[in-house]
């Protein structure tokens, strides 16, 4: 009999242990994970968000020839005061309507990096005057390195959070022995049971994606988290420089000769790359020691259509245009890393695949959010007095409100700041980010001083209102209202306006349902209170 019971007891013990591990792994860094998931989800359309954030840049009806565009911008670099010895440009494509470039400046100011950046008009090659903003790149960078802290610290925090997420996924699978059966079960308005059903359904539906996106996120920064293998295999600076070139297409520039010489035709170099990879498969054009006899020009292949982020490039002698090297393959380890990197970012995808990434990633965000809420719902029922919870419970509950509903308000406020802050404002891009964090901090303060249910309803309602009004604000402050975008086929602007209304409806529905649950919860508490009074009175009568 003891032998028969041991396996069952062991099974229950393992599941109970995994359940505790799943709960605490998800809770301790759950707020960080939720913000990473949500900003990462938005980042699948970061290029479109960046277009929306710069309404001064015209909509491209047709993608221009990358070779001609590269030559125009290269000419502009050569005409700059003082010149520049190093530059890099991203040529326009179906998702980017301008040439983004950065270059080394001749005069360096103490405390600055010595680089400048700007957007250029593909038709003329000249700088375009647009508002200073990070646009969608802010959400992308926040997703894996956060803000107001050193980049390395932020990436370490993101890595630790991803490890917690991986543990939560594995322990969650072990905990739910009927996980696939539970996927088809959902009970409405059942309190804790409903939250658990929603959490299970969201988890199972996107389980392969959630596991892939978490693990691949760790792989993208593997050199930071586990550098010992690299250090053991590549001991000299030259070997490490070669590894850097293999992983990022950053070719070590070497030393300039000191002899001035103009660049050969950049257009011809890009043409050679187009003959090899296709008309619109050029992603970047880089130059080192431009204006020197030792100049090198590197044409980098674009990422769309390739399920690998391992760089492919062609390197040319800058002064003659002679092809020096073609790099289209890397070692097995680097290629494995490149594939995981591509799977994580999804830049290879077409529009349909990108939307699938967005939707499943949104489910992952909801999975983390429902897990956080379920922790408070489950424990509230066990409190001696649900109306007067202890401090730790109150803290978790308030953090949930600010991290979930408050983050929606903060992200939308960032977009409002993009439209309302004056273009002449110094450090304008930083002030957009400051608005994001100021509003988020105010949402936390609001959650701390208001009753929990009221705070949920008010913050969800605020997010719904801000999202609904954002397209109207865009119509009032720019020349790109929704009706104009639809008429001209400007789907970057039209898509964001329409998506704002979809998200506004979602937040409004959540606010209404939360308000109804609040009324039901109060009625239940009053009924229980009356019942306890009746029981006490009956006991006194005896």
Coordinates of C-alpha atoms in Angstrom, one line a residue, residues 227-248 250 252:
X227 CA 31.2 35.8 -22.2
X228 CA 33.6 33.1 -20.9
X229 CA 33.5 30.9 -24.0
X230 CA 34.2 33.8 -26.3
X231 CA 37.1 35.0 -24.1
X232 CA 38.6 31.4 -24.1
X233 CA 38.2 31.0 -27.9
X234 CA 39.2 34.5 -29.0
X235 CA 42.2 35.7 -26.9
X236 CA 43.8 38.4 -29.0
X237 CA 42.2 41.8 -30.0
X238 CA 42.5 40.9 -33.7
X239 CA 40.5 37.7 -33.2
X240 CA 37.8 39.5 -31.2
X241 CA 37.6 42.2 -33.9
X242 CA 37.1 39.5 -36.5
X243 CA 34.3 38.0 -34.4
X244 CA 32.6 41.5 -34.1
X245 CA 32.8 41.8 -37.9
X246 CA 31.2 38.4 -38.3
X247 CA 28.3 39.1 -35.9
X248 CA 27.6 42.7 -36.8
X250 CA 31.2 46.2 -38.4
X252 CA 37.6 47.1 -38.3

